[in-house]
XYZ file of C-alpha atoms in Angstrom:
662
model
C -132.792 67.355 117.066
C -130.657 69.095 119.682
C -127.059 69.936 118.824
C -125.808 67.721 121.659
C -127.042 64.610 119.833
C -125.445 65.538 116.515
C -122.328 63.842 115.201
C -119.529 65.469 113.204
C -120.700 67.039 109.950
C -119.934 65.003 106.813
C -119.257 67.027 103.652
C -120.782 65.960 100.358
C -118.143 66.060 97.574
C -118.028 68.986 95.147
C -118.024 68.502 91.381
C -114.879 70.344 90.301
C -115.787 69.954 86.630
C -119.108 71.749 87.153
C -117.586 74.871 88.788
C -119.412 74.251 92.047
C -118.766 75.867 95.394
C -120.523 75.754 98.756
C -122.271 78.767 100.239
C -123.070 79.173 103.908
C -126.399 80.508 105.069
C -125.986 82.114 108.491
C -129.301 81.614 110.269
C -130.698 84.471 112.411
C -130.301 84.711 116.168
C -129.224 86.942 119.024
C -125.534 87.377 119.931
C -125.476 84.662 122.630
C -127.512 82.045 120.730
C -125.815 78.921 119.397
C -124.508 79.455 115.885
C -126.549 77.631 113.255
C -125.855 77.491 109.536
C -126.805 75.523 106.462
C -124.656 74.713 103.441
C -125.699 74.704 99.816
C -123.809 73.615 96.717
C -124.144 76.026 93.811
C -122.510 76.807 90.485
C -120.241 79.862 90.300
C -119.148 81.045 86.891
C -119.362 84.193 84.776
C -122.810 83.202 83.502
C -124.126 82.063 86.871
C -123.307 84.293 89.838
C -125.334 83.762 93.019
C -125.763 86.577 95.545
C -123.421 86.261 98.521
C -120.789 88.026 100.573
C -117.268 86.673 101.109
C -115.502 86.892 104.463
C -111.865 87.882 104.901
C -110.602 87.228 108.434
C -107.773 85.826 110.525
C -108.315 82.177 111.463
C -106.597 82.496 114.825
C -105.644 79.587 117.073
C -107.168 76.168 116.339
C -107.155 75.307 120.041
C -110.461 75.106 121.928
C -112.706 75.218 118.832
C -116.371 76.237 118.977
C -118.977 73.819 117.604
C -121.531 75.262 115.216
C -124.610 73.383 114.034
C -125.044 72.633 110.352
C -128.754 72.264 109.526
C -130.155 70.721 106.337
C -131.792 73.036 103.807
C -135.584 72.715 103.437
C -136.545 69.854 101.112
C -132.930 68.629 101.001
C -132.737 64.833 100.854
C -129.617 63.060 102.147
C -127.829 60.308 100.193
C -128.634 56.814 101.374
C -127.141 56.112 104.775
C -125.913 59.668 105.332
C -127.124 62.688 107.291
C -127.159 66.322 106.248
C -126.805 67.775 109.720
C -123.872 67.700 112.118
C -121.398 69.726 114.111
C -118.422 71.633 112.724
C -115.605 72.973 114.869
C -114.506 76.524 114.029
C -111.883 78.734 115.645
C -112.760 81.151 118.407
C -111.960 84.041 116.058
C -114.434 82.843 113.446
C -117.129 82.165 116.036
C -116.858 85.763 117.283
C -117.055 87.046 113.705
C -120.177 84.972 112.990
C -121.921 86.339 116.086
C -121.249 89.903 114.931
C -122.272 89.189 111.338
C -125.455 87.326 112.253
C -128.735 89.194 111.881
C -131.497 88.967 114.449
C -133.973 88.602 111.629
C -133.274 87.223 108.185
C -130.588 84.968 106.763
C -127.180 86.079 105.507
C -125.465 84.174 102.677
C -121.684 84.038 102.961
C -118.629 82.261 101.612
C -116.160 81.417 104.398
C -113.185 79.215 103.548
C -112.983 77.327 106.861
C -116.596 76.173 106.518
C -117.311 76.159 102.774
C -114.230 74.076 101.946
C -113.609 70.612 103.366
C -110.242 71.379 104.947
C -109.497 67.680 105.489
C -109.745 66.966 101.747
C -106.443 68.143 100.216
C -107.678 67.595 96.635
C -110.820 69.675 97.165
C -108.809 72.259 99.013
C -106.487 72.633 96.040
C -109.387 72.987 93.606
C -111.152 75.576 95.753
C -107.967 77.611 96.273
C -107.762 77.928 92.489
C -111.348 79.222 92.507
C -110.827 81.796 95.242
C -110.064 84.581 92.764
C -113.515 84.141 91.225
C -115.134 83.684 94.629
C -113.861 87.036 95.895
C -114.169 88.803 92.542
C -117.837 87.859 92.039
C -118.968 88.460 95.634
C -121.488 91.276 96.133
C -119.197 92.486 98.866
C -116.193 91.298 100.845
C -116.378 91.829 104.583
C -112.889 92.305 106.026
C -113.372 91.306 109.661
C -110.431 92.548 111.736
C -111.797 91.499 115.118
C -114.060 92.613 117.968
C -114.056 96.116 119.402
C -111.254 97.003 121.797
C -108.489 99.528 122.565
C -110.683 102.429 121.461
C -111.228 100.852 118.052
C -114.481 102.826 117.589
C -112.449 106.048 117.814
C -109.882 104.744 115.314
C -112.555 103.610 112.847
C -114.386 106.944 113.102
C -111.125 108.881 112.638
C -110.025 106.963 109.549
C -113.502 106.912 108.035
C -113.820 110.656 108.432
C -110.339 111.362 107.036
C -110.811 109.058 104.058
C -114.158 110.607 103.142
C -112.791 114.167 103.137
C -109.922 113.774 100.677
C -109.217 112.316 97.259
C -105.932 110.779 96.138
C -104.688 110.480 92.579
C -103.070 107.051 92.932
C -100.812 107.534 89.874
C -99.184 110.672 91.235
C -100.147 110.239 94.948
C -101.304 113.879 94.968
C -104.074 114.797 97.388
C -106.995 117.169 97.074
C -109.835 117.863 99.530
C -113.445 117.169 98.592
C -114.711 120.337 100.268
C -113.272 123.889 100.335
C -113.302 124.050 104.129
C -110.897 121.098 104.211
C -108.215 122.734 102.040
C -105.716 122.424 104.904
C -105.648 118.657 104.279
C -103.940 119.223 100.925
C -101.012 120.927 102.656
C -98.602 118.208 103.808
C -96.681 120.710 105.899
C -99.611 121.051 108.276
C -99.866 118.249 110.855
C -103.068 116.466 111.744
C -104.270 117.693 115.111
C -105.067 114.324 116.694
C -104.532 113.862 120.414
C -102.493 111.086 122.026
C -105.593 108.951 122.624
C -106.462 109.032 118.914
C -102.927 108.177 117.772
C -102.859 105.303 120.267
C -106.166 103.943 118.975
C -104.838 104.018 115.397
C -101.680 102.210 116.491
C -103.699 99.402 118.073
C -106.047 99.104 115.107
C -103.332 98.898 112.467
C -101.354 96.256 114.336
C -104.245 93.790 114.410
C -103.403 90.380 113.041
C -105.652 90.655 109.973
C -103.251 93.128 108.365
C -100.398 90.606 108.565
C -102.244 87.772 106.766
C -100.942 86.762 103.354
C -104.333 85.795 101.939
C -105.798 89.271 102.475
C -103.837 90.512 99.452
C -106.094 88.585 97.107
C -109.172 88.854 99.303
C -109.119 92.657 99.388
C -107.602 93.496 95.979
C -109.922 91.401 93.795
C -113.502 92.234 94.895
C -115.718 94.916 93.375
C -116.670 96.193 96.831
C -115.187 95.709 100.287
C -116.049 96.817 103.789
C -113.730 96.892 106.811
C -115.470 95.846 110.038
C -114.263 95.982 113.637
C -116.892 94.909 116.146
C -120.058 96.594 114.904
C -118.168 99.564 113.390
C -117.448 99.510 109.672
C -116.242 101.686 106.809
C -115.836 101.391 103.071
C -112.431 99.977 102.143
C -111.765 102.826 99.692
C -112.046 105.363 102.532
C -109.737 103.313 104.741
C -107.196 102.957 101.927
C -107.240 106.687 101.209
C -106.783 107.586 104.868
C -103.841 105.202 105.339
C -102.120 106.395 102.179
C -102.598 109.991 103.299
C -100.977 109.295 106.663
C -98.156 107.355 105.018
C -97.004 110.181 102.756
C -96.795 112.536 105.739
C -93.454 111.469 107.177
C -93.873 113.311 110.457
C -97.274 111.730 111.009
C -96.070 108.277 110.002
C -93.420 108.390 112.696
C -96.128 109.002 115.281
C -97.473 105.552 114.511
C -94.067 103.892 114.245
C -92.240 102.578 111.209
C -93.159 98.955 111.956
C -96.880 99.735 111.962
C -96.755 100.660 108.301
C -94.120 98.166 107.186
C -96.523 95.215 106.962
C -99.553 97.000 105.472
C -98.562 99.908 103.236
C -97.512 97.790 100.244
C -100.868 96.141 99.806
C -102.794 99.258 100.868
C -101.466 101.113 97.820
C -101.486 98.144 95.447
C -103.836 97.173 92.684
C -104.616 93.575 91.697
C -102.423 92.155 88.917
C -99.864 94.987 88.959
C -96.966 93.024 90.503
C -94.409 90.788 88.867
C -94.148 87.524 90.804
C -90.648 88.221 92.137
C -91.781 91.629 93.441
C -94.911 90.165 95.003
C -92.867 87.475 96.771
C -90.703 90.172 98.333
C -93.575 92.512 99.185
C -95.418 89.775 101.073
C -92.501 88.042 102.793
C -93.449 89.415 106.226
C -97.078 88.352 105.850
C -98.235 85.257 107.702
C -99.800 82.028 106.496
C -100.230 78.670 108.207
C -99.083 76.592 105.218
C -95.749 77.525 103.560
C -97.118 76.327 100.210
C -99.477 79.281 100.308
C -96.480 81.573 99.834
C -97.025 80.719 96.162
C -100.664 79.661 95.958
C -102.048 82.762 97.697
C -100.472 85.024 95.076
C -101.105 83.241 91.787
C -104.333 85.135 91.126
C -102.929 88.639 91.621
C -99.624 88.566 89.727
C -99.109 90.657 86.622
C -100.468 89.076 83.449
C -96.952 88.481 82.116
C -96.346 86.105 85.033
C -99.620 84.239 84.635
C -97.961 82.041 81.997
C -96.103 80.272 84.788
C -99.320 78.240 85.044
C -98.689 76.603 88.420
C -101.716 74.806 89.883
C -102.604 74.647 93.566
C -101.741 71.126 94.685
C -101.534 70.478 98.431
C -100.278 66.944 97.871
C -96.900 68.396 96.770
C -93.976 69.102 99.113
C -93.202 72.761 99.782
C -89.636 72.534 98.449
C -90.890 70.944 95.237
C -93.405 73.759 94.711
C -90.743 76.434 95.188
C -88.473 74.633 92.724
C -91.259 74.156 90.180
C -92.233 77.821 90.101
C -88.631 78.850 89.341
C -88.205 76.180 86.666
C -91.521 77.097 85.054
C -90.536 80.761 84.890
C -87.219 79.682 83.370
C -88.704 77.430 80.692
C -91.823 79.466 79.834
C -90.491 83.005 80.195
C -86.735 82.623 79.852
C -85.953 84.267 83.187
C -84.325 83.365 86.495
C -85.459 86.402 88.458
C -86.723 84.353 91.399
C -83.152 83.216 92.047
C -82.466 86.687 93.443
C -84.549 85.664 96.498
C -81.988 83.006 97.447
C -80.040 83.736 100.611
C -77.453 81.350 102.026
C -77.916 80.612 105.705
C -75.311 78.411 107.360
C -77.761 77.504 110.135
C -80.460 76.207 107.798
C -78.664 75.203 104.621
C -81.127 73.775 102.118
C -80.371 72.299 98.758
C -80.658 73.046 95.965
C -79.136 76.423 96.846
C -80.628 77.973 93.681
C -84.182 77.378 94.928
C -85.376 80.263 97.140
C -86.902 79.410 100.498
C -89.993 81.595 100.482
C -91.087 80.218 103.865
C -88.558 82.482 105.625
C -88.041 86.240 105.497
C -84.807 87.404 103.961
C -82.225 88.908 106.283
C -81.450 91.657 103.786
C -83.723 93.900 101.763
C -83.820 93.270 98.040
C -81.802 95.268 95.541
C -84.192 97.680 93.874
C -84.229 98.034 90.085
C -81.142 95.988 89.099
C -80.413 95.742 85.361
C -77.111 93.892 85.220
C -78.144 91.586 82.360
C -80.586 93.964 80.660
C -82.967 92.112 78.309
C -81.079 88.816 78.223
C -82.878 85.499 78.053
C -81.859 82.709 80.401
C -79.875 79.892 78.841
C -80.347 77.254 81.479
C -81.328 73.629 81.856
C -82.361 71.482 84.773
C -79.985 68.496 84.818
C -81.901 66.542 87.469
C -80.807 65.547 90.982
C -81.046 69.164 92.129
C -78.527 70.483 89.583
C -79.210 73.545 87.433
C -76.895 74.492 84.562
C -76.896 78.238 83.837
C -74.985 80.547 81.528
C -73.363 83.815 82.550
C -70.063 85.471 83.304
C -67.895 85.785 86.415
C -67.111 89.484 86.750
C -65.156 89.744 89.999
C -63.666 87.810 92.914
C -64.153 89.006 96.491
C -60.791 89.994 97.999
C -61.782 92.024 101.045
C -64.806 92.202 103.334
C -65.670 94.825 105.915
C -68.429 93.743 108.298
C -71.204 96.283 108.774
C -72.453 95.030 112.178
C -75.556 97.191 112.538
C -76.937 95.190 115.475
C -75.585 96.646 118.690
C -77.097 97.720 121.999
C -74.066 99.850 122.861
C -74.811 102.570 120.330
C -77.714 104.873 119.547
C -79.469 104.666 116.167
C -77.363 107.473 114.689
C -74.090 106.386 116.289
C -74.636 102.815 115.100
C -75.032 103.914 111.479
C -72.180 106.405 111.625
C -69.934 103.701 113.039
C -70.882 101.351 110.184
C -70.378 104.020 107.519
C -67.020 105.047 109.008
C -65.863 101.424 108.836
C -66.758 101.387 105.127
C -65.062 104.654 104.155
C -61.971 103.599 106.121
C -61.576 100.699 103.688
C -61.072 102.814 100.557
C -59.192 105.919 99.412
C -61.933 108.517 99.005
C -59.619 110.712 96.938
C -58.993 108.060 94.306
C -60.826 107.494 91.037
C -63.252 104.632 90.516
C -63.481 102.231 87.594
C -66.564 103.928 86.088
C -64.760 107.295 85.698
C -66.354 108.771 88.840
C -64.459 109.568 92.044
C -64.359 107.044 94.883
C -66.411 109.256 97.231
C -69.314 109.289 94.767
C -68.942 105.540 94.182
C -69.170 104.864 97.933
C -72.214 107.137 98.282
C -74.006 105.401 95.443
C -73.053 101.994 96.829
C -74.429 102.734 100.297
C -77.823 103.584 98.785
C -77.509 101.061 95.915
C -77.708 103.999 93.503
C -81.281 104.830 94.529
C -80.747 108.578 94.660
C -82.187 111.806 93.273
C -79.294 112.093 90.820
C -80.229 108.781 89.170
C -83.683 110.017 88.111
C -84.834 112.319 85.287
C -86.482 114.485 86.430
C -85.190 114.286 90.008
C -87.423 112.164 92.216
C -88.257 113.847 95.553
C -87.602 111.836 98.694
C -84.579 109.955 97.391
C -81.084 110.442 98.786
C -79.357 113.594 97.511
C -75.891 112.648 96.356
C -74.282 116.029 97.061
C -75.513 116.130 100.670
C -74.532 112.514 101.213
C -71.040 113.217 99.882
C -70.665 116.167 102.241
C -71.733 114.007 105.164
C -69.328 111.185 104.295
C -66.481 113.658 103.900
C -67.227 115.014 107.388
C -67.277 111.529 108.856
C -63.927 110.749 107.253
C -62.361 113.816 108.874
C -63.958 113.808 112.323
C -65.348 111.444 114.923
C -68.911 112.554 114.234
C -70.992 114.637 111.859
C -74.130 116.698 112.277
C -76.580 113.899 111.491
C -79.833 115.812 111.925
C -79.995 117.196 108.343
C -79.250 113.709 107.037
C -81.804 111.670 109.000
C -83.607 110.508 105.844
C -80.244 109.636 104.290
C -79.321 107.510 107.305
C -82.686 105.768 107.232
C -82.197 104.766 103.600
C -78.624 103.655 104.168
C -79.704 101.498 107.106
C -82.329 99.890 104.853
C -79.743 98.801 102.295
C -76.992 97.823 104.728
C -79.179 95.474 106.749
C -77.965 91.890 106.345
C -75.027 92.896 104.140
C -71.305 93.569 104.292
C -69.113 95.901 102.250
C -66.644 94.266 99.856
C -63.753 95.018 97.549
C -62.556 92.856 94.668
C -59.269 92.025 92.974
C -60.545 93.920 89.936
C -61.092 97.147 91.922
C -64.876 97.042 92.327
C -66.745 97.814 95.543
C -70.222 96.769 96.614
C -72.478 95.039 99.122
C -72.850 91.270 99.566
C -74.886 89.010 101.862
C -73.425 88.479 105.335
C -72.625 84.859 104.385
C -70.204 86.034 101.667
C -66.519 85.067 101.958
C -63.233 85.972 100.321
C -62.841 84.023 97.107
C -66.558 84.029 96.298
C -67.375 85.098 92.740
C -69.746 87.845 91.649
C -71.503 86.521 88.558
C -73.963 87.916 86.041
C -76.358 85.134 85.031
C -78.425 85.493 81.881
C -82.080 85.971 82.772
C -81.386 87.299 86.282
C -81.155 91.070 86.669
C -79.330 90.948 90.024
C -75.632 90.008 90.184
C -75.375 86.749 92.128
C -72.670 85.720 94.562
C -71.564 82.136 93.886
C -69.164 79.864 95.763
C -67.276 76.948 94.257
C -67.557 73.725 96.231
C -65.260 70.713 96.396
C -67.395 68.955 93.785
C -66.614 71.695 91.287
C -70.227 72.829 91.340
C -71.319 76.235 92.613
C -73.768 77.211 95.335
C -75.807 80.418 95.412
C -74.984 82.717 98.348
C -77.364 85.528 97.350
C -77.781 88.674 95.295
C -75.270 91.497 95.576
C -74.705 95.090 94.531
C -71.457 95.752 92.634
C -71.019 99.374 91.696
C -70.291 99.971 88.036
C -71.782 96.684 86.818
C -75.471 97.134 87.668
C -76.559 98.419 84.245
C -75.401 95.804 81.760
C -71.715 96.785 81.732
C -70.521 93.179 82.132
C -72.267 92.195 78.890
C -72.346 95.417 76.861
C -69.475 97.476 78.229
C -69.543 100.938 79.796
C -71.576 103.557 77.853
C -69.607 106.401 76.315
C -69.301 109.564 78.364
C -72.009 111.080 76.148
C -74.668 108.914 77.786
C -75.678 108.713 81.436
C -77.755 105.899 82.902
C -80.925 107.285 84.432
C -84.450 106.466 85.525
C -86.658 108.507 83.181
C -90.346 109.308 83.542
C -92.381 107.666 80.786
C -95.998 108.774 80.384
C -98.282 106.098 81.815
C -95.390 103.907 82.986
C -93.688 105.878 85.736
C -89.878 105.778 85.942
C -88.259 103.445 83.396
C -84.610 102.629 82.728
C -83.057 104.773 80.012
C -80.225 107.082 79.025
C -79.774 110.855 78.984
C -77.650 112.546 76.315
C -75.233 114.726 78.325
C -74.876 117.151 75.414
C -78.476 117.652 74.285
C -80.489 116.461 77.305
C -82.355 114.011 75.060
C -83.927 111.009 76.767
C -83.483 107.601 75.165
C -85.017 104.269 76.172
C -83.143 102.341 73.486
C -79.734 101.257 74.821
C -77.074 103.049 72.699
C -74.650 100.150 73.253
C -76.851 97.716 71.330
C -76.323 97.100 67.627
C -78.904 96.741 64.869
C -81.621 94.134 65.334
C -80.996 90.744 63.724
C -82.546 90.147 60.300
C -86.282 89.535 60.576
C -86.694 91.424 63.858
C -88.283 94.830 64.360
C -89.687 96.942 67.155
C -93.348 96.048 67.564
C -94.219 99.510 68.851
C -91.358 101.997 69.197
C -93.630 104.484 70.976
C -94.383 101.970 73.755
C -90.835 100.871 74.409
C -91.010 101.694 78.099
C -94.351 100.002 78.626
C -95.120 96.421 79.645
C -95.905 95.665 75.988
C -93.851 93.314 73.848
C -90.949 95.242 72.458
C -90.052 93.114 69.472
C -91.605 90.944 66.794
C -90.058 88.543 64.325
C -91.767 88.919 60.943
C -90.579 85.491 59.805
C -91.629 83.377 62.804
C -94.191 85.637 64.467
C -92.275 85.354 67.756
C -93.054 88.067 70.321
C -90.756 87.668 73.345
C -92.017 89.010 76.643
C -90.717 92.399 77.770
C -87.842 93.007 78.397
C -86.369 90.139 76.322
C -84.199 91.520 73.518
C -83.137 89.318 70.544
C -79.724 91.012 70.668
C -79.190 89.693 74.206
C -79.421 85.938 73.655
C -76.429 83.784 74.585
C -75.618 83.297 70.901
C -75.804 87.023 70.127
C -73.625 87.895 73.119
C -71.003 85.332 72.160
C -70.959 86.773 68.636
C -70.379 90.128 70.289
C -67.310 88.692 72.017
C -68.705 88.281 75.527
C -66.811 85.382 77.222
C -69.858 83.565 78.596
C -69.345 80.623 80.942
C -71.412 77.670 82.101
C -72.089 77.246 85.815
C -73.483 74.118 87.425
C -75.451 75.046 90.528
C -76.238 72.567 93.285
């Protein structure tokens, strides 16, 4: 039967209880031939793994679809009154991919979501989305199709493939070593790569292809045992591509040749491993990625979150409203894990106010960058309850009231990059007395420096972490700016870049209590900075006429980012620091100023309650459970500490309050 006489293809239902999926058999043909496939239902489980490849690609526009012919398998009998053949409309992007993937001789078995899942059946779609982790994990290979050849893509693919095959990267330390002695120059990051303009241009075009911006590629490329990147008929092993991109990224001078934006949307997942992210970190890392359904902001990530977040247990259900899904994931994390970390993603926007304000809107990118490594409530467990009707009752403490705000105003076409930042910084330092002392026993100049970089600086790490802002140089620069109309910015370019990162979408504030910090642009005088149990970021809240509070967003308040609101300021003997822990990278701890001893146990905490003990004192900085109760067997998830419950804090004298959020 000719394709012109075929009707639309009718899917046969899948048996979700039997772990079935559909596989596509791409029938042979030349490039210009009509695309013909057949579909087969098969079981996919650990004990029954068929041979197939899975396709990762960008759907593209749904306009002007291409019809492909679905043929019945040999000896396949249709149900009574139904046909096994028909036409399926696929996007132009997918049709081009199929023509490149098709062999002239021999079949090719593939799993492709747009064809192997009945997209019109929301129930089946939900079931199959839950199975996608297994589908990509068990595939013989994943083909990452980034599009047809163009813009010298063959040159870019050859360049990256060659670079990635010549070097080896230790992903724990990001150190590089060449495979061959005659390539020793590649291990020297001071030596530039000698690519010409044509090569750099080809790389720029390749890395800005739409595939790299897709949200689903995180799971599709991180889970499989083997993956291959294909552009037109050129391909390379994913491991070589990943190595080459990481190598270029760590060479700052080279990275600038490609542009900061080129790397912004790909480097996080290029260097990531499956199941290494906490959910809140994964939500931030992927916020600029694209997906057609806002519900996939959650569903696309459920299979690659860290194991400690897998207890959230949300199921893919495309019959649910997006806002309900976002609310459910926060409430599940609250009830099952005792945390409210996802609340730190909330950002008040007067143009698109959504309620409840405590539910983050993951469908939109945040205006500001997140606060990195906050620890304002340490290992506290959330004491919160959903009261219904969009109201959430939480426990915490109001630590300061906003009394003054200085707008940063980074967006301006009247100033150069450097002048724009200097103007913003000068506005900040003109608000305070740099010669005064700050509340945490430091001087105001140091407090301002640490605030502008949110305390992500070399001086906050033990040992010092290269690449971070150097506090002494930053202080010198700020002192120059306070005394003259301009400073010599060239030695401080990296400093300015980091400051711009943290100032974006924020304003500088002062409080009645003497604190300084950075708040979302929507912040107003009279708003309250609050520490909420179970949420490591201080949150800016605003009291409404109803007496309830709304969430404006997370904020940085210098001097209260390391548990001081709940535990007090450490004695001068101890200094907060990020300390290298073997196998765990930098972890929060304390350095003894007298002996240089490193301590992960907070010296402000008292003895453990009766019945509690450290499960493994040697692994205190790991993702392992820290504590165990010998009487009940309870093992709270890291970093929950039994000395940081609401009851324990009240016994300590902390004046906790109840807030009703709407």
